Every structure is written in C-alpha cells, then in structure tokens.
PDB file of C-alpha atoms in Angstrom:
ATOM      1  CA  UNK A   1      71.579   3.700  87.249  1.00 65.00           C
ATOM      2  CA  UNK A   2      71.532   2.736  90.991  1.00 88.00           C
ATOM      3  CA  UNK A   3      68.299   2.682  92.807  1.00 91.00           C
ATOM      4  CA  UNK A   4      69.197   5.668  94.976  1.00 93.00           C
ATOM      5  CA  UNK A   5      70.106   7.689  91.862  1.00 92.00           C
ATOM      6  CA  UNK A   6      66.846   6.737  90.328  1.00 92.00           C
ATOM      7  CA  UNK A   7      64.998   7.952  93.460  1.00 94.00           C
ATOM      8  CA  UNK A   8      66.752  11.166  93.565  1.00 94.00           C
ATOM      9  CA  UNK A   9      66.139  11.995  89.856  1.00 94.00           C
ATOM     10  CA  UNK A  10      62.489  10.919  90.307  1.00 95.00           C
ATOM     11  CA  UNK A  11      62.194  13.231  93.466  1.00 96.00           C
ATOM     12  CA  UNK A  12      63.690  16.090  91.360  1.00 95.00           C
ATOM     13  CA  UNK A  13      61.393  15.564  88.745  1.00 95.00           C
ATOM     14  CA  UNK A  14      58.387  15.530  90.995  1.00 96.00           C
ATOM     15  CA  UNK A  15      59.504  18.787  92.535  1.00 96.00           C
ATOM     16  CA  UNK A  16      59.809  20.413  88.962  1.00 95.00           C
ATOM     17  CA  UNK A  17      56.284  19.120  88.072  1.00 96.00           C
ATOM     18  CA  UNK A  18      54.809  20.507  91.219  1.00 96.00           C
ATOM     19  CA  UNK A  19      56.372  24.028  90.527  1.00 94.00           C
ATOM     20  CA  UNK A  20      55.027  23.936  87.112  1.00 93.00           C
ATOM     21  CA  UNK A  21      51.508  22.886  88.401  1.00 93.00           C
ATOM     22  CA  UNK A  22      51.672  25.526  90.934  1.00 92.00           C
ATOM     23  CA  UNK A  23      52.468  28.214  88.422  1.00 91.00           C
ATOM     24  CA  UNK A  24      49.794  27.059  85.868  1.00 91.00           C
ATOM     25  CA  UNK A  25      47.030  27.210  88.644  1.00 89.00           C
ATOM     26  CA  UNK A  26      47.773  30.768  88.989  1.00 91.00           C
ATOM     27  CA  UNK A  27      47.564  31.449  85.388  1.00 91.00           C
ATOM     28  CA  UNK A  28      44.465  33.632  84.306  1.00 91.00           C
ATOM     29  CA  UNK A  29      44.175  32.195  80.972  1.00 92.00           C
ATOM     30  CA  UNK A  30      44.050  28.556  82.414  1.00 92.00           C
ATOM     31  CA  UNK A  31      41.478  29.798  84.924  1.00 92.00           C
ATOM     32  CA  UNK A  32      39.261  31.182  82.009  1.00 94.00           C
ATOM     33  CA  UNK A  33      39.675  28.031  79.943  1.00 94.00           C
ATOM     34  CA  UNK A  34      38.676  25.870  82.904  1.00 93.00           C
ATOM     35  CA  UNK A  35      35.565  28.075  83.720  1.00 94.00           C
ATOM     36  CA  UNK A  36      34.636  27.940  79.863  1.00 95.00           C
ATOM     37  CA  UNK A  37      34.958  24.251  79.960  1.00 93.00           C
ATOM     38  CA  UNK A  38      32.948  23.757  82.969  1.00 94.00           C
ATOM     39  CA  UNK A  39      30.004  25.938  81.566  1.00 95.00           C
ATOM     40  CA  UNK A  40      30.103  24.342  78.397  1.00 93.00           C
ATOM     41  CA  UNK A  41      29.686  21.028  79.922  1.00 92.00           C
ATOM     42  CA  UNK A  42      26.948  22.051  82.059  1.00 94.00           C
ATOM     43  CA  UNK A  43      25.252  23.609  78.978  1.00 93.00           C
ATOM     44  CA  UNK A  44      25.678  20.341  77.185  1.00 92.00           C
ATOM     45  CA  UNK A  45      24.256  18.436  80.144  1.00 92.00           C
ATOM     46  CA  UNK A  46      21.336  20.708  80.194  1.00 92.00           C
ATOM     47  CA  UNK A  47      20.311  20.044  76.608  1.00 91.00           C
ATOM     48  CA  UNK A  48      21.562  16.511  76.590  1.00 92.00           C
ATOM     49  CA  UNK A  49      24.117  17.092  73.836  1.00 90.00           C
ATOM     50  CA  UNK A  50      27.414  15.307  73.285  1.00 90.00           C
ATOM     51  CA  UNK A  51      30.717  16.699  72.033  1.00 88.00           C
ATOM     52  CA  UNK A  52      29.832  15.139  68.697  1.00 89.00           C
ATOM     53  CA  UNK A  53      26.609  16.806  68.468  1.00 89.00           C
ATOM     54  CA  UNK A  54      28.441  20.212  69.229  1.00 89.00           C
ATOM     55  CA  UNK A  55      31.112  19.578  66.492  1.00 88.00           C
ATOM     56  CA  UNK A  56      28.447  18.593  64.132  1.00 88.00           C
ATOM     57  CA  UNK A  57      26.572  21.786  64.896  1.00 88.00           C
ATOM     58  CA  UNK A  58      29.598  24.043  64.593  1.00 89.00           C
ATOM     59  CA  UNK A  59      31.406  22.296  61.837  1.00 89.00           C
ATOM     60  CA  UNK A  60      29.130  20.017  59.703  1.00 83.00           C
ATOM     61  CA  UNK A  61      31.990  19.290  57.313  1.00 84.00           C
ATOM     62  CA  UNK A  62      34.311  17.994  60.271  1.00 77.00           C
ATOM     63  CA  UNK A  63      35.635  14.457  59.734  1.00 72.00           C
ATOM     64  CA  UNK A  64      35.238  12.332  63.198  1.00 58.00           C
ATOM     65  CA  UNK A  65      37.764   9.848  63.881  1.00 56.00           C
ATOM     66  CA  UNK A  66      35.134   7.164  64.383  1.00 55.00           C
ATOM     67  CA  UNK A  67      33.082   7.871  61.172  1.00 51.00           C
ATOM     68  CA  UNK A  68      31.921   4.828  59.356  1.00 54.00           C
ATOM     69  CA  UNK A  69      34.616   3.239  57.159  1.00 55.00           C
ATOM     70  CA  UNK A  70      33.884   2.710  53.395  1.00 57.00           C
ATOM     71  CA  UNK A  71      35.130  -0.462  51.476  1.00 55.00           C
ATOM     72  CA  UNK A  72      37.716   1.391  49.458  1.00 55.00           C
ATOM     73  CA  UNK A  73      40.780   3.202  51.112  1.00 51.00           C
ATOM     74  CA  UNK A  74      41.156   6.758  50.633  1.00 51.00           C
ATOM     75  CA  UNK A  75      43.690   7.741  47.888  1.00 55.00           C
ATOM     76  CA  UNK A  76      45.424  10.269  50.146  1.00 61.00           C
ATOM     77  CA  UNK A  77      46.737   8.500  53.058  1.00 63.00           C
ATOM     78  CA  UNK A  78      45.143   5.680  54.881  1.00 73.00           C
ATOM     79  CA  UNK A  79      45.570   2.065  53.905  1.00 80.00           C
ATOM     80  CA  UNK A  80      47.519   1.252  50.750  1.00 81.00           C
ATOM     81  CA  UNK A  81      45.440  -0.468  48.185  1.00 81.00           C
ATOM     82  CA  UNK A  82      46.949  -3.920  47.135  1.00 83.00           C
ATOM     83  CA  UNK A  83      48.046  -4.605  43.750  1.00 85.00           C
ATOM     84  CA  UNK A  84      46.525  -7.209  41.721  1.00 87.00           C
ATOM     85  CA  UNK A  85      48.799 -10.259  41.039  1.00 88.00           C
ATOM     86  CA  UNK A  86      48.161 -12.692  38.012  1.00 89.00           C
ATOM     87  CA  UNK A  87      49.304 -16.274  38.514  1.00 88.00           C
ATOM     88  CA  UNK A  88      49.743 -18.456  35.584  1.00 90.00           C
ATOM     89  CA  UNK A  89      50.105 -22.247  36.412  1.00 91.00           C
ATOM     90  CA  UNK A  90      52.567 -23.701  33.864  1.00 90.00           C
ATOM     91  CA  UNK A  91      51.614 -27.117  34.596  1.00 89.00           C
ATOM     92  CA  UNK A  92      47.830 -26.695  34.018  1.00 89.00           C
ATOM     93  CA  UNK A  93      47.735 -23.437  31.865  1.00 88.00           C
ATOM     94  CA  UNK A  94      45.191 -21.988  34.582  1.00 90.00           C
ATOM     95  CA  UNK A  95      45.296 -18.339  35.451  1.00 89.00           C
ATOM     96  CA  UNK A  96      44.047 -16.508  38.420  1.00 88.00           C
ATOM     97  CA  UNK A  97      44.150 -13.078  39.595  1.00 88.00           C
ATOM     98  CA  UNK A  98      44.042 -12.008  43.294  1.00 88.00           C
ATOM     99  CA  UNK A  99      44.922  -9.181  45.421  1.00 84.00           C
ATOM    100  CA  UNK A 100      45.735 -11.239  48.472  1.00 76.00           C
ATOM    101  CA  UNK A 101      46.989 -14.874  49.488  1.00 68.00           C
ATOM    102  CA  UNK A 102      43.721 -15.973  50.776  1.00 83.00           C
ATOM    103  CA  UNK A 103      42.534 -17.485  47.441  1.00 86.00           C
ATOM    104  CA  UNK A 104      41.375 -21.133  47.430  1.00 88.00           C
ATOM    105  CA  UNK A 105      43.096 -22.291  44.085  1.00 89.00           C
ATOM    106  CA  UNK A 106      46.410 -20.096  45.070  1.00 88.00           C
ATOM    107  CA  UNK A 107      46.536 -22.051  48.517  1.00 88.00           C
ATOM    108  CA  UNK A 108      46.063 -25.325  46.640  1.00 89.00           C
ATOM    109  CA  UNK A 109      48.913 -24.684  44.328  1.00 88.00           C
ATOM    110  CA  UNK A 110      51.178 -23.535  47.063  1.00 89.00           C
ATOM    111  CA  UNK A 111      50.381 -26.655  49.120  1.00 90.00           C
ATOM    112  CA  UNK A 112      51.122 -28.892  45.905  1.00 90.00           C
ATOM    113  CA  UNK A 113      54.083 -26.936  44.338  1.00 89.00           C
ATOM    114  CA  UNK A 114      55.396 -24.838  47.246  1.00 88.00           C
ATOM    115  CA  UNK A 115      55.008 -21.100  47.970  1.00 87.00           C
ATOM    116  CA  UNK A 116      58.294 -20.079  46.482  1.00 89.00           C
ATOM    117  CA  UNK A 117      57.483 -21.899  43.260  1.00 88.00           C
ATOM    118  CA  UNK A 118      54.031 -20.662  42.935  1.00 87.00           C
ATOM    119  CA  UNK A 119      55.310 -16.965  43.644  1.00 87.00           C
ATOM    120  CA  UNK A 120      57.573 -17.280  40.611  1.00 90.00           C
ATOM    121  CA  UNK A 121      54.544 -17.632  38.631  1.00 89.00           C
ATOM    122  CA  UNK A 122      53.232 -14.125  39.585  1.00 88.00           C
ATOM    123  CA  UNK A 123      52.947 -11.247  37.333  1.00 88.00           C
ATOM    124  CA  UNK A 124      52.092  -7.816  39.010  1.00 84.00           C
ATOM    125  CA  UNK A 125      49.199  -6.081  37.090  1.00 80.00           C
ATOM    126  CA  UNK A 126      48.261  -2.247  36.932  1.00 64.00           C
TER     127      UNK A 126
END
C-alpha cells in the first residue's frame, strides 16, 4: 500500500471512530454507567477499599487472577503435568526416574553417551 493510500485509510478510520465516539457519548446507558463508576470509585476511596476488597465482599468464592499458586497444577486446565520417565543405563544397570531433564545423573549420562543415546533408554511411566 502506498503511503498516500495508508494516510487516506487512516484518516477515514479516524473519522469513523470519531463518529462512533460521538454517538456513544450521547448514549444514556453509557452516561449512567459512567456515573455509577464515578460514584463507586468515590465510595471506595471514602472507605479506603480496593476493587479486590469489593469483589471479596460481594463474591467470596471468586477466583482472582493473582491468587497464590499452589505447587500442583489444576487438573482442569492450566499447566499440563509432566510424565515420569524412567531411564535404565545398560552400561551400569543404574535406574533413575525424573519428570524433567534437570537431573544431575541424567546430565552426566548425556554428556558421556550423548542425548539421543540416553533418550533411547527412557521408558514413560504412568
């Protein structure tokens, strides 16, 4: 798109948005919502309450997005739990179980025999 076409398209978009803003500013529902929000914020300030306090008061069971996280992932959504892998070293007969690759012995094996070789020793558990 040429620069002049981009300019004209942007200019047209601005005009459409200004018309939309003008129609919204004349909407009675919006005026009531803005008035309610203003009064609510004034009241919250008067009583030194935050939005979290109001939500906790009105809906004590509400889950806030910044709630403290637990060690385990929730079974419905969230992070998927890692599967346990069992590695059996055919050279030494040693067996280790881990959920991730940040295992000291596993790192040593991969350094000594190579990552592809060590991954071939893995068995997926439960």
